[in-house]
Amino acid sequence: PTASSAIIYDGERGRIFCVNQDSDTISAVDPVALEKTGELAVYKNPEALALAPDGKLWVLHKDDYAIAIVNPDTMTVERGFRLPYASQPVGLVMSPTGDAAYVTLMAVGKLLKLDPMTGDVLAQADVGPSPRGVSVSADGAQVFVTRFVSQVTGGEVAVVDAATLAVKNRYQLAPDTTTLDTDQKGRGLPNFLFSVGLTPDGREGWVTGKKDNIFRGLKRDGLNLTQDNTVRPMVSVLNLAETTESLTNRIALDDRDLPTYVEFSPLGDYA
């Protein structure tokens, strides 16, 4: 499976590429020496990277609503093309089958399917408000899209059929109202869902985000909000076979920054 990310590994060239949002550049890094081998100025606010089937590096830009096509051998921008005006594209992924690229447009609630060679729009789908993360199953048949900003009813991950771009299912990440608020865990509403990491065996999807404790407060349950019980980083686990969330397998990340991506080892025994 593949997933949108701000950092990728190019096995053919033995290079890591990453975006530098604050400086509007991308960098190439030697993964053995851990040294930067190059840096290239691109467009405004690069968000995600993907390697196309022809070996070119696609760089997605949120503020410039554009994609730059980079030659990774020469570290030059060969061309670029625009996406819909002010659409805030944030997620970019190539299908493992090499027949499509997918882009999430957060401002307009759409998923685009692009030709991976030309960048032409092949189809588009309305997936709901604030779509962000986008991942594709190993067979290229299913596209998983996270809703970045939740409703009060819970977080949401949409599953889109790659062939028709119809929404097949929506995973509902239920609010946690029962966990005891402590310095290590707590209640909360799943929110800021960044991405879905799909396991190699296709059985699970790990969703990164946080829980906002909207159930605590002097006007809610009579308890003060505290440093430990306002927000809580978390990972939700989707059971893809049963198309439900495995609530008992939710992971609380104690006192950590916002989790954004999950990458699995080739055997799926480490995340």
GROMACS .gro file of N, CA and C in nm, residues 46-130:
model
  255
   46PRO      N    1   0.523   2.365   0.018
   46PRO     CA    2   0.514   2.225  -0.023
   46PRO      C    3   0.460   2.139   0.090
   47GLU      N    4   0.371   2.044   0.057
   47GLU     CA    5   0.304   1.963   0.159
   47GLU      C    6   0.338   1.815   0.150
   48ALA      N    7   0.349   1.762   0.028
   48ALA     CA    8   0.363   1.617   0.013
   48ALA      C    9   0.445   1.584  -0.111
   49LEU      N   10   0.499   1.460  -0.112
   49LEU     CA   11   0.583   1.413  -0.221
   49LEU      C   12   0.534   1.277  -0.268
   50ALA      N   13   0.559   1.246  -0.396
   50ALA     CA   14   0.529   1.113  -0.448
   50ALA      C   15   0.616   1.087  -0.570
   51LEU      N   16   0.662   0.963  -0.584
   51LEU     CA   17   0.740   0.923  -0.701
   51LEU      C   18   0.646   0.866  -0.806
   52ALA      N   19   0.649   0.924  -0.926
   52ALA     CA   20   0.564   0.879  -1.035
   52ALA      C   21   0.624   0.755  -1.101
   53PRO      N   22   0.545   0.681  -1.179
   53PRO     CA   23   0.596   0.561  -1.245
   53PRO      C   24   0.716   0.586  -1.336
   54ASP      N   25   0.729   0.709  -1.391
   54ASP     CA   26   0.842   0.739  -1.478
   54ASP      C   27   0.965   0.786  -1.400
   55GLY      N   28   0.959   0.779  -1.267
   55GLY     CA   29   1.073   0.816  -1.185
   55GLY      C   30   1.080   0.962  -1.147
   56LYS      N   31   0.987   1.043  -1.196
   56LYS     CA   32   0.986   1.185  -1.161
   56LYS      C   33   0.927   1.203  -1.020
   57LEU      N   34   0.969   1.310  -0.955
   57LEU     CA   35   0.924   1.340  -0.820
   57LEU      C   36   0.817   1.448  -0.826
   58TRP      N   37   0.697   1.416  -0.779
   58TRP     CA   38   0.588   1.513  -0.773
   58TRP      C   39   0.591   1.583  -0.637
   59VAL      N   40   0.579   1.716  -0.639
   59VAL     CA   41   0.577   1.794  -0.516
   59VAL      C   42   0.446   1.873  -0.513
   60LEU      N   43   0.365   1.848  -0.410
   60LEU     CA   44   0.235   1.913  -0.396
   60LEU      C   45   0.247   2.037  -0.309
   61HIS      N   46   0.181   2.147  -0.351
   61HIS     CA   47   0.189   2.274  -0.279
   61HIS      C   48   0.051   2.323  -0.241
   62LYS      N   49   0.035   2.350  -0.112
   62LYS     CA   50  -0.095   2.393  -0.060
   62LYS      C   51  -0.127   2.537  -0.099
   63ASP      N   52  -0.036   2.630  -0.072
   63ASP     CA   53  -0.066   2.770  -0.095
   63ASP      C   54  -0.071   2.807  -0.243
   64ASP      N   55   0.014   2.742  -0.324
   64ASP     CA   56   0.016   2.770  -0.467
   64ASP      C   57  -0.079   2.679  -0.546
   65TYR      N   58  -0.152   2.590  -0.474
   65TYR     CA   59  -0.245   2.494  -0.536
   65TYR      C   60  -0.188   2.441  -0.668
   66ALA      N   61  -0.068   2.382  -0.657
   66ALA     CA   62   0.004   2.337  -0.776
   66ALA      C   63   0.088   2.215  -0.745
   67ILE      N   64   0.129   2.145  -0.852
   67ILE     CA   65   0.223   2.034  -0.842
   67ILE      C   66   0.343   2.064  -0.930
   68ALA      N   67   0.462   2.052  -0.871
   68ALA     CA   68   0.587   2.067  -0.946
   68ALA      C   69   0.641   1.928  -0.979
   69ILE      N   70   0.687   1.910  -1.102
   69ILE     CA   71   0.748   1.784  -1.145
   69ILE      C   72   0.899   1.803  -1.143
   70VAL      N   73   0.966   1.728  -1.057
   70VAL     CA   74   1.109   1.744  -1.035
   70VAL      C   75   1.185   1.623  -1.091
   71ASN      N   76   1.296   1.652  -1.159
   71ASN     CA   77   1.389   1.546  -1.200
   71ASN      C   78   1.481   1.518  -1.082
   72PRO      N   79   1.468   1.402  -1.014
   72PRO     CA   80   1.548   1.378  -0.895
   72PRO      C   81   1.696   1.354  -0.923
   73ASP      N   82   1.731   1.328  -1.048
   73ASP     CA   83   1.873   1.309  -1.081
   73ASP      C   84   1.947   1.442  -1.090
   74THR      N   85   1.878   1.543  -1.146
   74THR     CA   86   1.941   1.674  -1.162
   74THR      C   87   1.893   1.775  -1.060
   75MET      N   88   1.793   1.738  -0.981
   75MET     CA   89   1.732   1.827  -0.882
   75MET      C   90   1.692   1.960  -0.947
   76THR      N   91   1.612   1.949  -1.052
   76THR     CA   92   1.558   2.065  -1.122
   76THR      C   93   1.408   2.046  -1.142
   77VAL      N   94   1.335   2.158  -1.143
   77VAL     CA   95   1.191   2.154  -1.173
   77VAL      C   96   1.175   2.153  -1.324
   78GLU      N   97   1.120   2.046  -1.379
   78GLU     CA   98   1.102   2.036  -1.523
   78GLU      C   99   0.975   2.106  -1.571
   79ARG      N  100   0.872   2.099  -1.491
   79ARG     CA  101   0.747   2.167  -1.526
   79ARG      C  102   0.657   2.167  -1.403
   80GLY      N  103   0.542   2.231  -1.417
   80GLY     CA  104   0.445   2.232  -1.309
   80GLY      C  105   0.306   2.254  -1.366
   81PHE      N  106   0.205   2.224  -1.287
   81PHE     CA  107   0.068   2.249  -1.332
   81PHE      C  108  -0.018   2.284  -1.211
   82ARG      N  109  -0.122   2.363  -1.238
   82ARG     CA  110  -0.212   2.411  -1.134
   82ARG      C  111  -0.323   2.310  -1.106
   83LEU      N  112  -0.371   2.317  -0.982
   83LEU     CA  113  -0.492   2.248  -0.940
   83LEU      C  114  -0.602   2.354  -0.922
   84PRO      N  115  -0.725   2.315  -0.890
   84PRO     CA  116  -0.831   2.416  -0.877
   84PRO      C  117  -0.793   2.530  -0.784
   85TYR      N  118  -0.833   2.651  -0.821
   85TYR     CA  119  -0.793   2.773  -0.752
   85TYR      C  120  -0.828   2.769  -0.603
   86ALA      N  121  -0.729   2.800  -0.519
   86ALA     CA  122  -0.747   2.814  -0.374
   86ALA      C  123  -0.808   2.689  -0.310
   87SER      N  124  -0.779   2.572  -0.366
   87SER     CA  125  -0.843   2.448  -0.319
   87SER      C  126  -0.769   2.384  -0.202
   88GLN      N  127  -0.653   2.437  -0.164
   88GLN     CA  128  -0.573   2.385  -0.053
   88GLN      C  129  -0.544   2.236  -0.065
   89PRO      N  130  -0.473   2.194  -0.170
   89PRO     CA  131  -0.435   2.053  -0.180
   89PRO      C  132  -0.332   2.018  -0.073
   90VAL      N  133  -0.354   1.907  -0.002
   90VAL     CA  134  -0.263   1.870   0.107
   90VAL      C  135  -0.217   1.725   0.101
   91GLY      N  136  -0.293   1.637   0.037
   91GLY     CA  137  -0.254   1.497   0.029
   91GLY      C  138  -0.225   1.456  -0.114
   92LEU      N  139  -0.117   1.378  -0.133
   92LEU     CA  140  -0.078   1.330  -0.266
   92LEU      C  141  -0.025   1.189  -0.253
   93VAL      N  142  -0.075   1.099  -0.337
   93VAL     CA  143  -0.027   0.960  -0.334
   93VAL      C  144  -0.039   0.900  -0.473
   94MET      N  145   0.058   0.814  -0.507
   94MET     CA  146   0.052   0.735  -0.630
   94MET      C  147  -0.006   0.598  -0.597
   95SER      N  148  -0.092   0.548  -0.684
   95SER     CA  149  -0.144   0.413  -0.666
   95SER      C  150  -0.031   0.312  -0.683
   96PRO      N  151  -0.029   0.203  -0.604
   96PRO     CA  152   0.073   0.099  -0.622
   96PRO      C  153   0.070   0.035  -0.760
   97THR      N  154  -0.046   0.042  -0.828
   97THR     CA  155  -0.057  -0.015  -0.962
   97THR      C  156  -0.007   0.079  -1.070
   98GLY      N  157   0.026   0.204  -1.034
   98GLY     CA  158   0.087   0.298  -1.128
   98GLY      C  159  -0.009   0.360  -1.227
   99ASP      N  160  -0.139   0.344  -1.207
   99ASP     CA  161  -0.234   0.395  -1.306
   99ASP      C  162  -0.298   0.527  -1.267
  100ALA      N  163  -0.268   0.578  -1.147
  100ALA     CA  164  -0.334   0.701  -1.104
  100ALA      C  165  -0.257   0.765  -0.990
  101ALA      N  166  -0.275   0.897  -0.979
  101ALA     CA  167  -0.232   0.973  -0.862
  101ALA      C  168  -0.357   1.032  -0.800
  102TYR      N  169  -0.358   1.045  -0.667
  102TYR     CA  170  -0.474   1.098  -0.597
  102TYR      C  171  -0.432   1.218  -0.513
  103VAL      N  172  -0.518   1.321  -0.513
  103VAL     CA  173  -0.491   1.445  -0.440
  103VAL      C  174  -0.616   1.484  -0.361
  104THR      N  175  -0.598   1.519  -0.234
  104THR     CA  176  -0.709   1.571  -0.154
  104THR      C  177  -0.707   1.723  -0.157
  105LEU      N  178  -0.825   1.782  -0.177
  105LEU     CA  179  -0.842   1.928  -0.180
  105LEU      C  180  -0.920   1.968  -0.055
  106MET      N  181  -0.850   2.017   0.047
  106MET     CA  182  -0.912   2.037   0.178
  106MET      C  183  -1.015   2.149   0.178
  107ALA      N  184  -0.995   2.252   0.097
  107ALA     CA  185  -1.086   2.367   0.100
  107ALA      C  186  -1.219   2.338   0.034
  108VAL      N  187  -1.223   2.242  -0.058
  108VAL     CA  188  -1.346   2.219  -0.135
  108VAL      C  189  -1.404   2.080  -0.115
  109GLY      N  190  -1.341   1.997  -0.030
  109GLY     CA  191  -1.396   1.866   0.004
  109GLY      C  192  -1.395   1.766  -0.109
  110LYS      N  193  -1.291   1.770  -0.191
  110LYS     CA  194  -1.286   1.680  -0.307
  110LYS      C  195  -1.160   1.593  -0.309
  111LEU      N  196  -1.172   1.480  -0.377
  111LEU     CA  197  -1.061   1.393  -0.409
  111LEU      C  198  -1.044   1.391  -0.560
  112LEU      N  199  -0.923   1.423  -0.607
  112LEU     CA  200  -0.895   1.421  -0.751
  112LEU      C  201  -0.820   1.294  -0.786
  113LYS      N  202  -0.852   1.239  -0.903
  113LYS     CA  203  -0.778   1.128  -0.963
  113LYS      C  204  -0.707   1.181  -1.086
  114LEU      N  205  -0.573   1.174  -1.086
  114LEU     CA  206  -0.493   1.233  -1.194
  114LEU      C  207  -0.421   1.126  -1.273
  115ASP      N  208  -0.393   1.158  -1.399
  115ASP     CA  209  -0.307   1.074  -1.482
  115ASP      C  210  -0.163   1.089  -1.429
  116PRO      N  211  -0.095   0.979  -1.392
  116PRO     CA  212   0.037   0.990  -1.330
  116PRO      C  213   0.148   1.031  -1.426
  117MET      N  214   0.119   1.038  -1.554
  117MET     CA  215   0.219   1.079  -1.651
  117MET      C  216   0.200   1.224  -1.694
  118THR      N  217   0.074   1.266  -1.713
  118THR     CA  218   0.046   1.399  -1.765
  118THR      C  219  -0.004   1.496  -1.659
  119GLY      N  220  -0.064   1.443  -1.552
  119GLY     CA  221  -0.126   1.529  -1.452
  119GLY      C  222  -0.269   1.568  -1.485
  120ASP      N  223  -0.322   1.521  -1.596
  120ASP     CA  224  -0.460   1.553  -1.632
  120ASP      C  225  -0.557   1.492  -1.531
  121VAL      N  226  -0.667   1.563  -1.504
  121VAL     CA  227  -0.769   1.515  -1.412
  121VAL      C  228  -0.853   1.409  -1.482
  122LEU      N  229  -0.855   1.288  -1.426
  122LEU     CA  230  -0.932   1.178  -1.481
  122LEU      C  231  -1.073   1.173  -1.423
  123ALA      N  232  -1.084   1.209  -1.294
  123ALA     CA  233  -1.215   1.207  -1.227
  123ALA      C  234  -1.201   1.280  -1.095
  124GLN      N  235  -1.314   1.312  -1.034
  124GLN     CA  236  -1.313   1.374  -0.902
  124GLN      C  237  -1.435   1.328  -0.824
  125ALA      N  238  -1.421   1.334  -0.690
  125ALA     CA  239  -1.529   1.288  -0.604
  125ALA      C  240  -1.547   1.384  -0.488
  126ASP      N  241  -1.672   1.404  -0.447
  126ASP     CA  242  -1.703   1.478  -0.325
  126ASP      C  243  -1.692   1.381  -0.209
  127VAL      N  244  -1.596   1.406  -0.120
  127VAL     CA  245  -1.574   1.314  -0.009
  127VAL      C  246  -1.611   1.374   0.126
  128GLY      N  247  -1.656   1.498   0.128
  128GLY     CA  248  -1.694   1.562   0.253
  128GLY      C  249  -1.594   1.667   0.296
  129PRO      N  250  -1.628   1.743   0.401
  129PRO     CA  251  -1.544   1.857   0.442
  129PRO      C  252  -1.404   1.817   0.487
  130SER      N  253  -1.309   1.905   0.461
  130SER     CA  254  -1.170   1.902   0.508
  130SER      C  255  -1.099   1.768   0.490
   0.00000   0.00000   0.00000
